XYZ file of C-alpha atoms in Angstrom:
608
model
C 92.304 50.232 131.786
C 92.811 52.567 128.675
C 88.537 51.937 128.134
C 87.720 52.648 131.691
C 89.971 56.247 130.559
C 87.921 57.004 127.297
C 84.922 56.646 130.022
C 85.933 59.301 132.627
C 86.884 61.464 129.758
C 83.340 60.923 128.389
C 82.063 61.553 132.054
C 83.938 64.789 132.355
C 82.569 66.442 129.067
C 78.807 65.211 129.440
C 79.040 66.806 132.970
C 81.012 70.071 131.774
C 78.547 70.465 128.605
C 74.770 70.772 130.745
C 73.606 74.509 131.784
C 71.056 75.150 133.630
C 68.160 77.626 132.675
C 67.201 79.697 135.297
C 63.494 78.356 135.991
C 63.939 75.278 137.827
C 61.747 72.340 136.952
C 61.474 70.129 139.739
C 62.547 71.071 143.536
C 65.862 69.942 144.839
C 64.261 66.708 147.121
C 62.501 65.671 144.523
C 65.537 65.592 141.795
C 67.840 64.276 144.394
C 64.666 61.088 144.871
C 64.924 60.650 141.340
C 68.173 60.446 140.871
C 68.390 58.142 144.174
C 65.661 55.661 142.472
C 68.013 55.984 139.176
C 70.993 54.929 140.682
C 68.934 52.152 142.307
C 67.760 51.032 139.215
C 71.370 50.491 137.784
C 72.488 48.674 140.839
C 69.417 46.377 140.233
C 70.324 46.102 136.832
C 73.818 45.341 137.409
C 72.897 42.278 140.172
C 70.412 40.546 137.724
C 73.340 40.684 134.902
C 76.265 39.317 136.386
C 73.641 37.069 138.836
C 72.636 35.643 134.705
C 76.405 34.747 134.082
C 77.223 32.953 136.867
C 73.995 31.070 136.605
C 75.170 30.228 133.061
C 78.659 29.029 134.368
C 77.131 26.427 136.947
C 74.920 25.349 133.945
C 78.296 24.666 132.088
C 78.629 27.115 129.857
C 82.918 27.097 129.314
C 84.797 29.253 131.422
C 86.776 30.601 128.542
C 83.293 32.198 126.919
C 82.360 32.774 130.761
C 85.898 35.109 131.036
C 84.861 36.663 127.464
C 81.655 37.573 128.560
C 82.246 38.716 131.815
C 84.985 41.383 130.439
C 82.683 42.271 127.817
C 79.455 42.792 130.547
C 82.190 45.210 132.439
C 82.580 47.023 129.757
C 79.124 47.570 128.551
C 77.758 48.440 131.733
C 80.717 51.063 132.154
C 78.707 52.699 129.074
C 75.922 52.067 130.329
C 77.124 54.070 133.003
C 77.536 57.027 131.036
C 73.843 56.783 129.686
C 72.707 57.042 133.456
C 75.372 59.722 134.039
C 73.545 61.803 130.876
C 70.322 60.898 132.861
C 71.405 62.436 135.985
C 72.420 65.520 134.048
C 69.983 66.308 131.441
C 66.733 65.290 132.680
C 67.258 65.179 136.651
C 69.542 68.324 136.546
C 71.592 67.109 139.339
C 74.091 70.024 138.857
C 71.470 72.272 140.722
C 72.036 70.155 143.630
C 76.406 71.285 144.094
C 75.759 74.759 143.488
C 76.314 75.038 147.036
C 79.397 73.509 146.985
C 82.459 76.227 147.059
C 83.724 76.975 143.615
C 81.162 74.442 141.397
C 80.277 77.144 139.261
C 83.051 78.933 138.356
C 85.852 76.590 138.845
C 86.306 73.413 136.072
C 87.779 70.792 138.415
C 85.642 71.088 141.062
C 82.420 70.714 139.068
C 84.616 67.601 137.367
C 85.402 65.957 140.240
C 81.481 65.845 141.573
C 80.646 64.902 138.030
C 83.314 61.756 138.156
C 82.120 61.215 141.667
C 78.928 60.174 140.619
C 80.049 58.319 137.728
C 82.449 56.042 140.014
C 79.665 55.513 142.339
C 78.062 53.613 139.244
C 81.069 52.064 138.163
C 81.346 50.648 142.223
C 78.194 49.242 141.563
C 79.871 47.193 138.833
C 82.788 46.343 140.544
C 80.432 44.906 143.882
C 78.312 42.525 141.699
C 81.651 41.460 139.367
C 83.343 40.520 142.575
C 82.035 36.877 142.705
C 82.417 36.165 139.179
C 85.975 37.919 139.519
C 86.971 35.821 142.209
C 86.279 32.033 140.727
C 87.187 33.318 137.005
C 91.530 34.364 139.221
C 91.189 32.157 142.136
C 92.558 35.423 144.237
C 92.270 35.893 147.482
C 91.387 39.763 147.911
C 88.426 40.450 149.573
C 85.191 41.945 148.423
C 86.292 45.185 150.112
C 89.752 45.448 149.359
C 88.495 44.566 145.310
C 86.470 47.461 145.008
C 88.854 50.176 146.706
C 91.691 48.987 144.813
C 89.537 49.877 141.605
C 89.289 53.007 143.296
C 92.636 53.268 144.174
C 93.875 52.477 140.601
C 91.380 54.557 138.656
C 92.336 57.829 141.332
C 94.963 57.607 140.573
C 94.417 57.506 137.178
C 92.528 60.750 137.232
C 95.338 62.154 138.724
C 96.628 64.069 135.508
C 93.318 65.459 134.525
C 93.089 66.750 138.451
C 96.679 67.868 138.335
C 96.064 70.312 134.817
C 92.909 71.471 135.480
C 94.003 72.503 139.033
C 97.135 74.356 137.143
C 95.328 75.717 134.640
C 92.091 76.555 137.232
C 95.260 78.513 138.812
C 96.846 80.253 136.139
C 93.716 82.099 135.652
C 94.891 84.604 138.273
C 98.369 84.730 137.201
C 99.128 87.398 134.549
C 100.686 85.700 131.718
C 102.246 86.967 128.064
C 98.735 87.966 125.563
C 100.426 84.912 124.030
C 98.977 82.350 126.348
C 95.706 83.719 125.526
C 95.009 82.841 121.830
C 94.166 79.351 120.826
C 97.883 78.360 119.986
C 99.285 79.418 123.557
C 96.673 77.334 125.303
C 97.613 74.106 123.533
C 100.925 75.210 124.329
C 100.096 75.457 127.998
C 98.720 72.720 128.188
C 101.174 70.887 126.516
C 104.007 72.406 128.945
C 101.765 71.483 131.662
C 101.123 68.098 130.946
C 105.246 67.677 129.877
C 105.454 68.389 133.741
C 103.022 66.099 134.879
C 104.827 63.310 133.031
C 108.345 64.055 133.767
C 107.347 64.945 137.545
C 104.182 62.638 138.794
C 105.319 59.519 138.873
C 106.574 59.587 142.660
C 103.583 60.781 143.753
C 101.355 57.996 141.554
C 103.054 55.301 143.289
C 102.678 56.468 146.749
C 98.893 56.664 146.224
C 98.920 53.463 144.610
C 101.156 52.179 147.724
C 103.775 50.606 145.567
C 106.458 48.925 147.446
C 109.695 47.817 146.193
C 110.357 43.969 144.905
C 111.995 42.641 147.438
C 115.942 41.758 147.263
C 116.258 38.700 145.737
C 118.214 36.698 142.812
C 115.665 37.597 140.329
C 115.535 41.379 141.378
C 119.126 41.720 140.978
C 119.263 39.514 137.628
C 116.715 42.024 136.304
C 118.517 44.910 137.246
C 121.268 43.647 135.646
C 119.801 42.932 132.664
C 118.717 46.419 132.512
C 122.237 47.865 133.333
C 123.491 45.174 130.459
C 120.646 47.314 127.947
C 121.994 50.698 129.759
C 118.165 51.081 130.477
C 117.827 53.296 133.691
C 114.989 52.858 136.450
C 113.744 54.386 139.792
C 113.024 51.009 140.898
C 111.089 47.793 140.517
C 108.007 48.375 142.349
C 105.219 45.822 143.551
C 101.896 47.139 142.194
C 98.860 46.724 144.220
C 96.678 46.711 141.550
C 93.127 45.085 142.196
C 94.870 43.874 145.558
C 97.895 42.373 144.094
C 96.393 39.488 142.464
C 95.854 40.694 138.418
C 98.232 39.526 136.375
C 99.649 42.613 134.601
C 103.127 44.983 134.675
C 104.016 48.359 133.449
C 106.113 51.020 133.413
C 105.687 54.662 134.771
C 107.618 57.880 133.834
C 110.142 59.165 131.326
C 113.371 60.539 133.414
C 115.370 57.918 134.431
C 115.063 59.248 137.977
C 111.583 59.223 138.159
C 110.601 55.964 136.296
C 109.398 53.131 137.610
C 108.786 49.201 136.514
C 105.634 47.822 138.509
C 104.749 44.395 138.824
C 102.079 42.901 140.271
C 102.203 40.650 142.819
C 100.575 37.898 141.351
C 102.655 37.961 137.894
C 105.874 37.883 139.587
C 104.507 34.544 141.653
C 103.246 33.135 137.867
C 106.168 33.599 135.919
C 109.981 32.383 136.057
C 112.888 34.718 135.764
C 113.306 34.580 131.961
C 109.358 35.302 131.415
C 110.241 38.157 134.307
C 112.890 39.535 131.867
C 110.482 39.301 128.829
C 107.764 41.522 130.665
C 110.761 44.093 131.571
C 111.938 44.213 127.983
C 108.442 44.730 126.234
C 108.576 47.723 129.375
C 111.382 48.515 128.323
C 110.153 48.557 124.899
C 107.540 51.421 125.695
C 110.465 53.710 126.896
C 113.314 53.162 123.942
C 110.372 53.918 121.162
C 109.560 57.322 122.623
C 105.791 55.536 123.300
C 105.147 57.894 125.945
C 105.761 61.040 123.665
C 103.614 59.223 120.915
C 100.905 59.657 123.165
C 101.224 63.440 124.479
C 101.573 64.151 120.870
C 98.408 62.075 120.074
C 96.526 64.113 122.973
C 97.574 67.512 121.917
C 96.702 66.729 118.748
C 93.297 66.626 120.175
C 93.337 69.716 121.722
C 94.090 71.638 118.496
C 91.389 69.825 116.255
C 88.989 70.319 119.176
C 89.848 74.172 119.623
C 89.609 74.380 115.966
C 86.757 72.894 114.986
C 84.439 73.502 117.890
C 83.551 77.382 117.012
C 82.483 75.236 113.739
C 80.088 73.365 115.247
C 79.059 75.527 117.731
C 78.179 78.089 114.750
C 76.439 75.231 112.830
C 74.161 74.745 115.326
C 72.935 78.039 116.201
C 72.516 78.972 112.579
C 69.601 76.882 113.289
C 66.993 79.438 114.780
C 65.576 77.065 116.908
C 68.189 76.189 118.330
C 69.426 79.212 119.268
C 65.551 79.851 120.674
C 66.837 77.280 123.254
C 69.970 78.886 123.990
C 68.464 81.861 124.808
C 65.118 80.381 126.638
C 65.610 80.863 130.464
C 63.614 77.498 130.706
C 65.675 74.473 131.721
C 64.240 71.961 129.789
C 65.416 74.179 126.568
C 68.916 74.043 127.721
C 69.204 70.359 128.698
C 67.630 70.005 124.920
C 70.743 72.136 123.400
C 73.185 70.366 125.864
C 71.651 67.264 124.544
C 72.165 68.081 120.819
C 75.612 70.209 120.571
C 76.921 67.196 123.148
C 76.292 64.526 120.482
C 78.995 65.696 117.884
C 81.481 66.584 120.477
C 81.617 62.838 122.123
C 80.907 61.316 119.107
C 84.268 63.247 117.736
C 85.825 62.243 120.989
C 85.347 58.488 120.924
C 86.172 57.884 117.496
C 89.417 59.673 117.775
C 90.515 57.970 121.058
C 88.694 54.726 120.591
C 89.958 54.236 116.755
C 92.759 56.556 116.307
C 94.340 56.488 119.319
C 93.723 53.318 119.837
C 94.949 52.092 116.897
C 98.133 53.650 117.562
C 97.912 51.853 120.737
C 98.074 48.448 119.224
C 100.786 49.606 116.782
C 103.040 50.416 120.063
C 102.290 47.545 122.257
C 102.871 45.411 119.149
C 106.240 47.421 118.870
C 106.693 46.785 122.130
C 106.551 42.895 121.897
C 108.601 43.261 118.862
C 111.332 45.036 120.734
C 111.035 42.013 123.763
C 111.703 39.674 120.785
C 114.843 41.728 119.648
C 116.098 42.484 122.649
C 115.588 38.373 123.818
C 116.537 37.025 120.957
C 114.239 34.059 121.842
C 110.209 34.650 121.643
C 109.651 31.813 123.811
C 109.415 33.707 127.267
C 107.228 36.593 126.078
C 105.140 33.432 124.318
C 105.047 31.644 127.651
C 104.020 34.260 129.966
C 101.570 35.796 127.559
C 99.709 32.134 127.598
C 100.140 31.885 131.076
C 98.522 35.262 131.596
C 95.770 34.182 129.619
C 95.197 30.846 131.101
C 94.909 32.228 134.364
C 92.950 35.229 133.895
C 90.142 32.925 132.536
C 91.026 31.973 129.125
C 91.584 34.810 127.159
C 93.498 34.517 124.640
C 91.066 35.736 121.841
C 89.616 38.815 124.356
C 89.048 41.655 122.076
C 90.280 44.642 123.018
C 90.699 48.087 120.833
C 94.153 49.277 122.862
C 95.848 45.684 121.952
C 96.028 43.120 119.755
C 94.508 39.502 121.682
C 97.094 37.488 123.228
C 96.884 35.158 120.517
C 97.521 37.882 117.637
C 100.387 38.695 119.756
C 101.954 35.400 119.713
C 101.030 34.605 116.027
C 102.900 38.418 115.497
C 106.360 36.817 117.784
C 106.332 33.659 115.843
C 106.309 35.386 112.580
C 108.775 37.809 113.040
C 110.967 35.300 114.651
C 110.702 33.404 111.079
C 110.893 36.215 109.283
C 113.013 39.079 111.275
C 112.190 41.759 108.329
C 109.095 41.955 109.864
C 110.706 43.941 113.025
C 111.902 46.645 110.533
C 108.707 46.940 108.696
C 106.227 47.289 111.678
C 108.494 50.111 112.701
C 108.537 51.801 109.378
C 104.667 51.080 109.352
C 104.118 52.633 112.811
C 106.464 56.036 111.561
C 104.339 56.309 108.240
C 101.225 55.537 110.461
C 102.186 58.874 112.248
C 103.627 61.041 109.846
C 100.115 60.687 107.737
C 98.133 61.113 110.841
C 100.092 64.370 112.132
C 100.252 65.701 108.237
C 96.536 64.993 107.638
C 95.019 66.452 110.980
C 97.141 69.131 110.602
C 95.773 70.101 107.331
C 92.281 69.838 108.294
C 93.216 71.923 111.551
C 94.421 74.473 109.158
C 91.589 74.474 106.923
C 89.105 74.994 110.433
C 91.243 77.812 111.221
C 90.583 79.354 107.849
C 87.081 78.789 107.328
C 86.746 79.988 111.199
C 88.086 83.827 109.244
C 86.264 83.338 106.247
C 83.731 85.643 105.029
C 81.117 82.479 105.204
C 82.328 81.875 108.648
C 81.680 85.931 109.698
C 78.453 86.081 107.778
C 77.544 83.421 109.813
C 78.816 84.767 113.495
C 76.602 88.261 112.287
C 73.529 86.402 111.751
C 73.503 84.426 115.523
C 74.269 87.876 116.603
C 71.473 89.767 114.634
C 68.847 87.087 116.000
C 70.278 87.589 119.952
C 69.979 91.170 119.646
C 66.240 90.770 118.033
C 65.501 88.807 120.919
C 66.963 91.192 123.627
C 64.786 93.975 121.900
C 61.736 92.171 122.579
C 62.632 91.674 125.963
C 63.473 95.402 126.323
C 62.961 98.110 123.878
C 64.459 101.045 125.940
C 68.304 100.139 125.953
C 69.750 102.638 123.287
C 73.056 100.335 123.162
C 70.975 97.481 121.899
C 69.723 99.839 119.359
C 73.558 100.450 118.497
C 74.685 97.365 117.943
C 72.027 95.765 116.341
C 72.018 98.426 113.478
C 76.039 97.963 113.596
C 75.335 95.034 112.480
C 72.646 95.164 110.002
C 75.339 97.809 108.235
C 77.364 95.264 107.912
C 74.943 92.710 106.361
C 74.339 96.011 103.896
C 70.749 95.768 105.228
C 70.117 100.076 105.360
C 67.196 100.031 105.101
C 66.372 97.987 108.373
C 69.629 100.096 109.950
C 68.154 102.920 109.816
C 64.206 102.295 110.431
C 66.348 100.516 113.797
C 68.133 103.507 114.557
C 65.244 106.116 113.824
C 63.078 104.018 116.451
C 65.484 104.383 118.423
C 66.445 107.885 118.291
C 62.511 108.427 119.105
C 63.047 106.804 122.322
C 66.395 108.418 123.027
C 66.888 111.834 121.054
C 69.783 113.136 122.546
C 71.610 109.529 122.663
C 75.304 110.249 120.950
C 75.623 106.514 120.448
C 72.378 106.525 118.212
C 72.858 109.746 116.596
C 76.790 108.863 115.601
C 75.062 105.266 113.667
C 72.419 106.810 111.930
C 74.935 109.894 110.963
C 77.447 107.361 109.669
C 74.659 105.171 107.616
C 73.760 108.663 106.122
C 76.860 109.365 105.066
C 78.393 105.681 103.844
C 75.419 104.253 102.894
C 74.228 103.645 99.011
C 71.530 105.973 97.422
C 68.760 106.236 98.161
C 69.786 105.894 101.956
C 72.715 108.665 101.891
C 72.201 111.989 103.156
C 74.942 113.836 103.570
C 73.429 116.855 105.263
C 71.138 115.171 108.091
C 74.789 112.654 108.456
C 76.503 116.391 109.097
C 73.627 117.181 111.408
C 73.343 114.385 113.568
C 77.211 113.647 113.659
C 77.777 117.465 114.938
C 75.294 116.615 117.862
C 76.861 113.108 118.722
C 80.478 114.711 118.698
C 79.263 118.038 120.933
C 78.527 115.586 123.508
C 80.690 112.442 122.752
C 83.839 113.792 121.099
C 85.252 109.920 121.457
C 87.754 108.837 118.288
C 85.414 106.431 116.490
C 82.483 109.701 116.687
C 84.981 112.430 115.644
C 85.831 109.608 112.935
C 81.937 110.015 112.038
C 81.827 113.742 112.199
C 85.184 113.847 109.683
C 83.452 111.211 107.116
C 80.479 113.573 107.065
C 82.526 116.972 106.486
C 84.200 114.693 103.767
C 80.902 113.400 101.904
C 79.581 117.526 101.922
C 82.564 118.527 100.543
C 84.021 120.408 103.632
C 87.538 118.341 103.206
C 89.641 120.848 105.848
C 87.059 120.289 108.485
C 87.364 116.944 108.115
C 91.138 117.070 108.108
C 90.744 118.484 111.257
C 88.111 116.391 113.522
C 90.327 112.972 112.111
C 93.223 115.078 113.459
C 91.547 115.311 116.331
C 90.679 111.801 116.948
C 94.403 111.175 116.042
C 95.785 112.930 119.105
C 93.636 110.692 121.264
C 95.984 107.310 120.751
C 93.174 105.196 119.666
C 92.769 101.345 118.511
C 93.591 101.033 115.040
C 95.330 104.373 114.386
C 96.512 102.664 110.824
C 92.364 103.067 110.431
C 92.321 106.963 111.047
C 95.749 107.576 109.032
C 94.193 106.046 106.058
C 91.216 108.524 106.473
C 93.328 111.708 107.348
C 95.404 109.956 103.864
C 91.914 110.257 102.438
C 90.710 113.489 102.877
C 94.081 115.391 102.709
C 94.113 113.841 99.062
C 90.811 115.194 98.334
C 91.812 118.801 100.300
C 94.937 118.762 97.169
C 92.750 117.570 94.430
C 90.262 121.084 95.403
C 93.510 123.190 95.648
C 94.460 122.229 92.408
């Protein structure tokens, strides 16, 4: 389950990161052929795999290695799923084909939810050709049909949070909120309020699209809720949990208010086990709840958000220091842009799956083993979590030694409950381990967070931003050398980089082509004046400053015009044009009081 998550969180940035240039490269029937024989190709490929494994079980190859493999050639083709999806995307350019649909292109969840559309149509592909293998390996009784949209079902609803958030945040954008919300620390915020509400507030609604009914009224129902009264452990309900059609052998437990939680149970685990393996799966359950697992896991997922939102300006600025790849960037040709989707897309998911599929999931393992720790504890005994964990394994195929990167195999598990019922210390100790585990984790990534957020205002980090924007602007010149603000802000810039010499050939060119521009005139007059001999001249800076300020008398010109009185000496009139830019309220006053500081200093050091 937690894999088939990483997946559709892989899906959802591969499909987010692709733009489109603006020159198509193929027409829309042909792309939409392609992509057709693609997704035929993977269907073939998924009929002659699993057809290979069940060949290999009627030549007797053991069903135990026959269950390992089979889990393991789900798995691998759900990747392999993702390597198609990035086909779709970056070569066929299937996005072109949606832009008709309402909102694709400006709104985040509907572009997801077409991107994780055709990512479960590949994973139904899996799920049609597992069937058979499925169906000898559990001996259930669900139909092909009912199989597959129980998958659906179950992974829908999975989704649900990343559907719910997006939509809210999709939303907020045309709410006025605090300026708060708007840096980097009030969106983790929101999002972290957000998803708080999910948590506390979705579980009703997952269970009626899962179509969870309650356990019947029996004995055992009302010997488990009284074993949960007798650990003043509060529920919704004990729900039966359709999951795969009833038949999978597997329980959990939804939600964090009392109200609003819920303990499912499958249908075919309550047949398999008696009431005291019953009461084992309810207290590992229970487990999850009492260890604040839940809140673990927010705090493990906003964690994410932070280190992504710090470090991806990082990257992002890495790569287009590169001029060529910035040459793509700014290419209207779509092969350039699937080629800078390609690359800048490689760090990101490669960031993403080692943090969820090794962090996270090592956490993971630490709080299921908690879990089992805290069934032991609470028991007393380990021999009913023991004996429904090898019951669980026997009849899901013989799995004890499964690997999986969320949990420890069923027999690590057991080895774990027989230990710590020899040696109880060990209880205490995994606890203190998983608490260290954290504390490092959260101290660590939060000191690499803040050292991204202070290289991001470094002077490395700004040199860096000016040169990407230097080699846009050179670009847009080529393209058109008659737009005096390009002229503007590309010799803003070289200023900045101390480059006056290239400033002001810049700005001369472009006072050819626009004489009477104010925008021009008030650059080149502030170069003259602030620049370093031999490119000051204080009496063309007057000259050209007077003429930008006759028909621009703006703050940040009159600024100009008062820093060229000031270099020729004329300190009152420059007390009085910073004066006058003063009166106007602008950005920065602190700015123009230092200069009006400035020159009335000088005006009292003449006087004197």
């Amino acid at each position: 389950m937690y894999g088939q998550i990483l997946t559709f969180i892989v899906a959802l940035v591969l499909f987010s990161l692709q733009e489109s240039g603006n020159e198509a490269l193929r027409p829309p029937v042909k792309n939409l052929s392609l992509a057709a024989l693609v997704f035929a190709a993977f269907v073939l490929l998924c009929a002659v795999l699993f057809g290979r494994l069940r060949a290999a079980w009627h030549k007797g190859l053991p069903q135990d290695l026959v269950a390992a493999r089979f889990y393991r050639l789900q798995g691998r083709l759900s990747v392999l799923a993702l390597g198609f999806l990035a086909l779709d995307v970056f070569v066929l350019n299937v996005k072109d084909l949606f832009q008709w649909v309402p909102g694709f292109s400006r709104s985040s969840t509907v572009s997801g939810l077409v991107g994780l559309a055709i990512y479960m149509l590949h994973l139904a592909a899996i799920w049609y050709w597992a069937y058979p293998l499925h169906r000898r390996l559990t001996g259930t009784s669900t139909g092909r049909a009912a199989f597959i949209k129980g998958h659906f079902s179950f992974y829908s609803a999975l989704l649900f949070p990343w559907f719910f958030i997006a939509l809210v945040l999709d939303a907020l954008q045309w709410v006025h909120l605090p300026a708060f919300f708007a840096s980097e620390l009030g969106q983790i915020v929101l999002f972290g309020l957000v998803f708080s509400l999910f948590l506390c507030l979705s579980p009703p609604v997952i269970v009626r699209f899962w179509r969870c009914r309650p356990v019947p009224d029996s004995p055992v129902r009302r010997r488990l809720e009284e074993f949960c009264r007798s650990h003043r452990f509060r529920l919704g309900d004990f729900l039966l949990w359709p999951l795969y059609g009833g038949d999978h052998f597997s329980a959990a437990v939804l939600g964090i208010l009392p109200r609003f939680r819920y303990i499912l149970i499958t249908r075919g685990l309550l047949a398999l086990l008696h009431e005291e393996e019953l009461k084992a799966v309810v207290a590992h359950e229970m487990g999850h709840v009492k260890r604040f697992h839940a809140l673990l896991y927010l705090s493990l997922f906003l964690a994410y958000a932070a280190a992504a939102g710090a470090f991806h300006d990082i990257v992002l600025l890495a790569f287009l220091q590169q001029k060529w790849v910035l040459q793509w960037v700014l290419s209207r040709d779509s092969v350039a842009h699937n080629l800078f989707s390609i690359i800048y897309s490689i760090p990101v998911l490669a960031l993403l799956v080692l943090y969820f599929r090794y962090l996270f999931g090592y956490f993971m393992r630490t709080c299921e083993r908690q879990a089992d720790l805290f069934a032991l504890k609470t028991l007393g005994d380990p021999s009913p979590l023991v004996s429904s964990l090898q019951k669980i394994a026997y009849h899901s195929g013989g799995i004890e030694d499964l690997p999986s990167w969320h949990h420890y195999s069923i027999r690590e598990r057991i080895h774990m409950l027989l230990a710590a019922t020899a040696n109880p210390d060990l209880i205490a100790a995994h606890d203190r381990k998983l608490l260290r585990s954290a504390a490092v984790f959260f101290l660590g990534l939060g000191l690499l967070i803040h050292g991204a957020v202070q290289f991001r205002h470094s002077e490395k980090a700004q040199a860096w931003r000016q040169d990407i924007q230097l080699h846009i602007l050179e670009a847009e010149l080529k393209l058109d050398e008659k737009r005096p603000e390009l002229y503007m802000a590309y010799s803003g810039l070289l200023m900045q980089r101390q480059r006056y010499r290239d400033a002001r050939l810049i700005l001369e060119k472009g006072l050819r082509l626009a004489p009477n521009h104010p925008g021009i005139q008030n650059n080149l007059a502030w170069l003259y004046a602030t620049a370093p001999p031999p490119y000051r001249n204080p009496q063309r800076a007057l000259e050209l400053a007077e003429q930008a300020a006759a028909q621009q008398p703006d703050p940040y010109v009159l600024d100009t015009l008062a820093e060229a009185y000031y270099v020729n000496g004329r300190y009152e009139e420059a007390l009085a044009a910073i004066r006058q830019a003063i009166v106007q309220k602008p950005q920065k006053v602190s700015y123009y009081l230092e200069q009006e500081k400035k020159f009335l200093d000088a005006l009292e050091k003449e006087r004197r």
